[in-house]
Amino acid sequence: GAVVSQHPSRVICKSGTSVKIECRSLDFQATTMFWYRQFPKQSLMLMATSNEGSKATYEQGVEKDKFLINHASLTLSTLTVTSAHPEDSSFYICSAREFGGTYTEAFFGQGTRLTVV
Amino acid sequence: SQQGEEDPQALSIQEGENATMNCSYKTSINNLQWYRQNSGRGLVHLILIRSNEREKHSGRLRVTLDTSKKSSSLLITASRAADTASYFCATDSGGSYIPTFGRGTSLIVHP
């Protein structure tokens, strides 16, 4: 299968600061990327879907001004948590898929544990 | 909204026993994938099964798919304490291929 690399794996930041999480497809072109959030002992909830070169489509209840998603290239998408607060502490996972590629399914990064203090 | 729903939500067994988890979904799918997640860690991909497949094996793992019942099962044979984790199924459907996760099954294997 294809490889998706997510960085950083863990980050601790102060309340009010912004944090950027990167998601890279290493051996395929990620025409579509998905960002998920997971609270402790819960499932992964889709936050947004982004297509390369287009604005992200956010799920209901997700603040687009707080969770900025950029998908400017076919191998990189970033999620920026702006003005982070303790309630933003969570596990964030990205996923990437190549439209019309070898694989129909999406591949997942290893996730980023964000702690806001 | 969640597409897949795992059953049971929690499973506790002894080492050496088999563990079976089920996943039901609502709409027709393209692919169904099973993942393992150890506490506080990322997802580990276990098996992908496509809508035109009925059964797949990988080591001690066996996955079945019944599209008429819209359900899948994951069987872990001869379980080990190291199998203790949460297990999620994720389905994607339609043209968007957006993976949608169930609530997961928490498996505890006692040594």
mmCIF file of C-alpha atoms in Angstrom:
data_model
loop_
_atom_site.group_PDB
_atom_site.id
_atom_site.type_symbol
_atom_site.label_atom_id
_atom_site.label_comp_id
_atom_site.label_asym_id
_atom_site.label_seq_id
_atom_site.Cartn_x
_atom_site.Cartn_y
_atom_site.Cartn_z
ATOM 1 C CA GLY A 1 0.000 0.000 0.000
ATOM 2 C CA ALA A 2 0.890 3.657 -0.222
ATOM 3 C CA VAL A 3 2.465 5.652 2.596
ATOM 4 C CA VAL A 4 1.166 8.753 4.316
ATOM 5 C CA SER A 5 3.459 10.577 6.700
ATOM 6 C CA GLN A 6 2.070 12.873 9.377
ATOM 7 C CA HIS A 7 4.157 15.259 11.427
ATOM 8 C CA PRO A 8 4.548 15.954 14.270
ATOM 9 C CA SER A 9 3.412 12.877 16.142
ATOM 10 C CA ARG A 10 3.060 14.814 19.363
ATOM 11 C CA VAL A 11 2.882 18.509 20.118
ATOM 12 C CA ILE A 12 2.272 20.535 23.236
ATOM 13 C CA CYS A 13 1.425 24.185 22.857
ATOM 14 C CA LYS A 14 0.301 27.054 25.009
ATOM 15 C CA SER A 15 -3.260 28.262 24.948
ATOM 16 C CA GLY A 16 -3.732 31.002 22.358
ATOM 17 C CA THR A 17 -0.995 29.853 20.018
ATOM 18 C CA SER A 18 -1.404 28.162 16.648
ATOM 19 C CA VAL A 19 -0.207 24.718 15.686
ATOM 20 C CA LYS A 20 0.401 23.340 12.219
ATOM 21 C CA ILE A 21 0.150 19.648 11.397
ATOM 22 C CA GLU A 22 1.533 18.328 8.128
ATOM 23 C CA CYS A 23 0.315 15.376 6.121
ATOM 24 C CA ARG A 24 2.371 14.102 3.206
ATOM 25 C CA SER A 25 1.781 11.372 0.679
ATOM 26 C CA LEU A 26 5.169 9.823 0.020
ATOM 27 C CA ASP A 27 4.651 7.685 -3.056
ATOM 28 C CA PHE A 28 1.434 8.797 -4.660
ATOM 29 C CA GLN A 29 -0.423 11.938 -5.572
ATOM 30 C CA ALA A 30 -2.970 12.806 -2.929
ATOM 31 C CA THR A 31 -5.716 14.428 -4.929
ATOM 32 C CA THR A 32 -7.989 14.222 -1.908
ATOM 33 C CA MET A 33 -7.133 14.432 1.770
ATOM 34 C CA PHE A 34 -9.292 13.900 4.803
ATOM 35 C CA TRP A 35 -8.754 15.198 8.323
ATOM 36 C CA TYR A 36 -10.157 13.432 11.353
ATOM 37 C CA ARG A 37 -10.336 14.165 15.042
ATOM 38 C CA GLN A 38 -10.543 11.623 17.819
ATOM 39 C CA PHE A 39 -11.461 12.325 21.416
ATOM 40 C CA PRO A 40 -10.369 9.866 24.116
ATOM 41 C CA LYS A 41 -12.134 6.536 23.924
ATOM 42 C CA GLN A 42 -14.180 7.662 20.944
ATOM 43 C CA SER A 43 -14.158 7.014 17.245
ATOM 44 C CA LEU A 44 -12.613 9.089 14.508
ATOM 45 C CA MET A 45 -14.841 11.876 13.291
ATOM 46 C CA LEU A 46 -14.354 13.454 9.900
ATOM 47 C CA MET A 47 -13.560 17.150 10.145
ATOM 48 C CA ALA A 48 -13.036 18.125 6.541
ATOM 49 C CA THR A 49 -12.256 16.957 3.046
ATOM 50 C CA SER A 50 -9.877 18.816 0.791
ATOM 51 C CA ASN A 51 -9.078 18.464 -2.877
ATOM 52 C CA GLU A 52 -5.779 19.738 -4.185
ATOM 53 C CA GLY A 53 -6.031 23.348 -5.207
ATOM 54 C CA SER A 54 -9.537 23.807 -3.830
ATOM 55 C CA LYS A 55 -11.009 25.029 -0.588
ATOM 56 C CA ALA A 56 -11.723 22.394 1.992
ATOM 57 C CA THR A 57 -15.232 21.167 2.660
ATOM 58 C CA TYR A 58 -15.914 21.151 6.384
ATOM 59 C CA GLU A 59 -18.299 18.871 8.209
ATOM 60 C CA GLN A 60 -21.147 20.391 10.131
ATOM 61 C CA GLY A 61 -20.027 21.830 13.431
ATOM 62 C CA VAL A 62 -16.366 22.211 12.480
ATOM 63 C CA GLU A 63 -15.168 25.816 12.558
ATOM 64 C CA LYS A 64 -13.326 26.538 9.339
ATOM 65 C CA ASP A 65 -11.692 29.658 10.763
ATOM 66 C CA LYS A 66 -10.305 27.685 13.652
ATOM 67 C CA PHE A 67 -9.141 24.660 11.702
ATOM 68 C CA LEU A 68 -7.414 26.002 8.614
ATOM 69 C CA ILE A 69 -6.735 23.415 5.954
ATOM 70 C CA ASN A 70 -4.398 24.004 3.067
ATOM 71 C CA HIS A 71 -3.944 21.492 0.265
ATOM 72 C CA ALA A 72 -1.728 23.422 -2.079
ATOM 73 C CA SER A 73 0.138 20.505 -3.609
ATOM 74 C CA LEU A 74 -0.531 16.914 -4.564
ATOM 75 C CA THR A 75 1.664 15.611 -1.792
ATOM 76 C CA LEU A 76 1.047 17.946 1.114
ATOM 77 C CA SER A 77 -1.886 19.103 3.180
ATOM 78 C CA THR A 78 -1.675 21.061 6.399
ATOM 79 C CA LEU A 79 -4.094 21.545 9.254
ATOM 80 C CA THR A 80 -3.532 24.618 11.390
ATOM 81 C CA VAL A 81 -5.303 24.852 14.710
ATOM 82 C CA THR A 82 -5.515 28.564 15.327
ATOM 83 C CA SER A 83 -5.693 30.179 18.755
ATOM 84 C CA ALA A 84 -5.678 26.777 20.354
ATOM 85 C CA HIS A 85 -7.515 26.156 23.598
ATOM 86 C CA PRO A 86 -7.424 23.191 25.970
ATOM 87 C CA GLU A 87 -10.643 21.844 24.470
ATOM 88 C CA ASP A 88 -8.809 21.498 21.150
ATOM 89 C CA SER A 89 -6.590 18.888 22.742
ATOM 90 C CA SER A 90 -7.212 15.755 20.765
ATOM 91 C CA PHE A 91 -5.783 13.202 18.376
ATOM 92 C CA TYR A 92 -5.770 14.393 14.765
ATOM 93 C CA ILE A 93 -5.322 11.977 11.860
ATOM 94 C CA CYS A 94 -5.028 12.683 8.170
ATOM 95 C CA SER A 95 -5.862 10.421 5.284
ATOM 96 C CA ALA A 96 -5.037 10.698 1.614
ATOM 97 C CA ARG A 97 -6.380 9.226 -1.589
ATOM 98 C CA GLU A 98 -5.338 9.365 -5.205
ATOM 99 C CA PHE A 99 -8.178 9.839 -7.645
ATOM 100 C CA GLY A 100 -7.858 7.454 -10.540
ATOM 101 C CA GLY A 101 -4.732 5.906 -9.079
ATOM 102 C CA THR A 102 -3.679 2.361 -8.348
ATOM 103 C CA TYR A 103 -5.572 2.229 -5.078
ATOM 104 C CA THR A 104 -9.181 3.180 -4.573
ATOM 105 C CA GLU A 105 -8.939 3.321 -0.800
ATOM 106 C CA ALA A 106 -7.491 6.080 1.347
ATOM 107 C CA PHE A 107 -4.353 5.679 3.431
ATOM 108 C CA PHE A 108 -3.847 7.071 6.906
ATOM 109 C CA GLY A 109 -1.074 8.901 8.663
ATOM 110 C CA GLN A 110 -0.003 7.930 12.149
ATOM 111 C CA GLY A 111 -1.769 10.799 13.822
ATOM 112 C CA THR A 112 -0.810 13.817 15.900
ATOM 113 C CA ARG A 113 -1.474 14.062 19.610
ATOM 114 C CA LEU A 114 -2.157 17.722 20.377
ATOM 115 C CA THR A 115 -2.118 18.911 23.965
ATOM 116 C CA VAL A 116 -2.975 22.525 24.690
ATOM 117 C CA VAL A 117 -1.908 23.743 28.109
ATOM 118 C CA SER B 1 -22.503 10.503 10.695
ATOM 119 C CA GLN B 2 -20.969 7.109 11.315
ATOM 120 C CA GLN B 3 -21.473 4.470 8.693
ATOM 121 C CA GLY B 4 -20.078 1.447 10.440
ATOM 122 C CA GLU B 5 -21.090 0.197 13.835
ATOM 123 C CA GLU B 6 -18.967 -2.370 15.606
ATOM 124 C CA ASP B 7 -20.315 -5.016 17.875
ATOM 125 C CA PRO B 8 -19.594 -5.714 20.653
ATOM 126 C CA GLN B 9 -18.375 -2.415 22.046
ATOM 127 C CA ALA B 10 -16.174 -4.263 24.497
ATOM 128 C CA LEU B 11 -14.789 -7.795 24.521
ATOM 129 C CA SER B 12 -12.745 -9.477 27.224
ATOM 130 C CA ILE B 13 -11.193 -12.890 26.609
ATOM 131 C CA GLN B 14 -8.381 -15.129 27.772
ATOM 132 C CA GLU B 15 -5.162 -15.557 25.847
ATOM 133 C CA GLY B 16 -5.477 -18.341 23.319
ATOM 134 C CA GLU B 17 -9.178 -17.825 22.694
ATOM 135 C CA ASN B 18 -10.583 -16.475 19.469
ATOM 136 C CA ALA B 19 -12.031 -12.987 19.272
ATOM 137 C CA THR B 20 -14.788 -12.063 16.851
ATOM 138 C CA MET B 21 -15.880 -8.520 16.147
ATOM 139 C CA ASN B 22 -18.632 -7.451 13.817
ATOM 140 C CA CYS B 23 -19.223 -4.339 11.795
ATOM 141 C CA SER B 24 -22.522 -3.331 10.253
ATOM 142 C CA TYR B 25 -23.038 -0.500 7.822
ATOM 143 C CA LYS B 26 -25.950 1.203 6.160
ATOM 144 C CA THR B 27 -25.187 2.000 2.543
ATOM 145 C CA SER B 28 -23.439 0.111 -0.246
ATOM 146 C CA ILE B 29 -19.691 0.319 0.013
ATOM 147 C CA ASN B 30 -16.624 0.323 -2.187
ATOM 148 C CA ASN B 31 -14.173 -0.881 0.456
ATOM 149 C CA LEU B 32 -14.171 -1.907 4.090
ATOM 150 C CA GLN B 33 -11.035 -1.742 6.173
ATOM 151 C CA TRP B 34 -10.204 -2.923 9.658
ATOM 152 C CA TYR B 35 -7.772 -1.027 11.872
ATOM 153 C CA ARG B 36 -6.217 -1.565 15.262
ATOM 154 C CA GLN B 37 -5.412 1.248 17.619
ATOM 155 C CA ASN B 38 -3.426 0.804 20.760
ATOM 156 C CA SER B 39 -4.225 3.217 23.543
ATOM 157 C CA GLY B 40 -3.059 6.702 22.668
ATOM 158 C CA ARG B 41 -1.444 5.613 19.420
ATOM 159 C CA GLY B 42 -2.125 5.833 15.706
ATOM 160 C CA LEU B 43 -4.042 3.477 13.480
ATOM 161 C CA VAL B 44 -2.527 0.239 12.303
ATOM 162 C CA HIS B 45 -4.047 -1.038 9.090
ATOM 163 C CA LEU B 46 -5.038 -4.694 9.338
ATOM 164 C CA ILE B 47 -7.004 -5.751 6.283
ATOM 165 C CA LEU B 48 -8.809 -4.206 3.344
ATOM 166 C CA ILE B 49 -11.696 -6.071 1.796
ATOM 167 C CA ARG B 50 -13.384 -4.825 -1.336
ATOM 168 C CA SER B 51 -17.074 -5.002 -2.059
ATOM 169 C CA ASN B 52 -16.620 -7.863 -4.538
ATOM 170 C CA GLU B 53 -14.659 -9.973 -2.065
ATOM 171 C CA ARG B 54 -16.124 -12.246 0.566
ATOM 172 C CA GLU B 55 -13.218 -13.348 2.714
ATOM 173 C CA LYS B 56 -9.589 -12.439 3.303
ATOM 174 C CA HIS B 57 -6.893 -13.794 5.554
ATOM 175 C CA SER B 58 -3.762 -12.286 7.008
ATOM 176 C CA GLY B 59 -1.866 -14.343 9.552
ATOM 177 C CA ARG B 60 -4.174 -14.876 12.523
ATOM 178 C CA LEU B 61 -6.759 -12.497 11.086
ATOM 179 C CA ARG B 62 -9.756 -13.484 9.038
ATOM 180 C CA VAL B 63 -12.211 -10.975 7.640
ATOM 181 C CA THR B 64 -15.511 -11.766 6.000
ATOM 182 C CA LEU B 65 -17.868 -9.487 4.147
ATOM 183 C CA ASP B 66 -21.548 -10.086 3.534
ATOM 184 C CA THR B 67 -22.844 -7.313 1.326
ATOM 185 C CA SER B 68 -26.399 -8.677 1.422
ATOM 186 C CA LYS B 69 -26.436 -8.176 5.179
ATOM 187 C CA LYS B 70 -24.212 -5.114 5.031
ATOM 188 C CA SER B 71 -21.894 -6.570 7.614
ATOM 189 C CA SER B 72 -18.325 -7.678 8.116
ATOM 190 C CA SER B 73 -16.587 -9.679 10.785
ATOM 191 C CA LEU B 74 -13.024 -9.728 12.027
ATOM 192 C CA LEU B 75 -11.796 -12.932 13.623
ATOM 193 C CA ILE B 76 -8.546 -13.013 15.566
ATOM 194 C CA THR B 77 -7.501 -16.565 16.254
ATOM 195 C CA ALA B 78 -5.339 -17.721 19.151
ATOM 196 C CA SER B 79 -5.377 -14.283 20.703
ATOM 197 C CA ARG B 80 -2.416 -12.852 22.575
ATOM 198 C CA ALA B 81 -2.155 -10.234 25.273
ATOM 199 C CA ALA B 82 -0.519 -7.988 22.669
ATOM 200 C CA ASP B 83 -3.784 -8.025 20.701
ATOM 201 C CA THR B 84 -5.325 -5.846 23.408
ATOM 202 C CA ALA B 85 -6.428 -2.712 21.567
ATOM 203 C CA SER B 86 -9.393 -0.970 20.012
ATOM 204 C CA TYR B 87 -10.514 -2.243 16.626
ATOM 205 C CA PHE B 88 -12.311 -0.075 14.102
ATOM 206 C CA CYS B 89 -13.946 -0.756 10.793
ATOM 207 C CA ALA B 90 -13.986 1.983 8.184
ATOM 208 C CA THR B 91 -16.119 1.965 5.077
ATOM 209 C CA ASP B 92 -16.081 4.154 2.036
ATOM 210 C CA SER B 93 -18.872 4.411 -0.458
ATOM 211 C CA GLY B 94 -20.016 6.257 -3.530
ATOM 212 C CA GLY B 95 -17.767 8.415 -5.614
ATOM 213 C CA SER B 96 -16.199 10.325 -2.752
ATOM 214 C CA TYR B 97 -14.510 7.302 -1.141
ATOM 215 C CA ILE B 98 -14.550 9.089 2.216
ATOM 216 C CA PRO B 99 -13.606 6.617 4.969
ATOM 217 C CA THR B 100 -16.213 6.575 7.703
ATOM 218 C CA PHE B 101 -15.478 4.923 11.017
ATOM 219 C CA GLY B 102 -17.588 2.966 13.444
ATOM 220 C CA ARG B 103 -17.410 3.376 17.201
ATOM 221 C CA GLY B 104 -14.935 0.563 17.599
ATOM 222 C CA THR B 105 -14.595 -2.538 19.721
ATOM 223 C CA SER B 106 -12.347 -2.483 22.750
ATOM 224 C CA LEU B 107 -10.635 -5.857 23.050
ATOM 225 C CA ILE B 108 -8.867 -6.970 26.212
ATOM 226 C CA VAL B 109 -6.914 -10.200 26.124
ATOM 227 C CA HIS B 110 -5.962 -11.458 29.564
ATOM 228 C CA PRO B 111 -2.658 -13.340 29.834
#
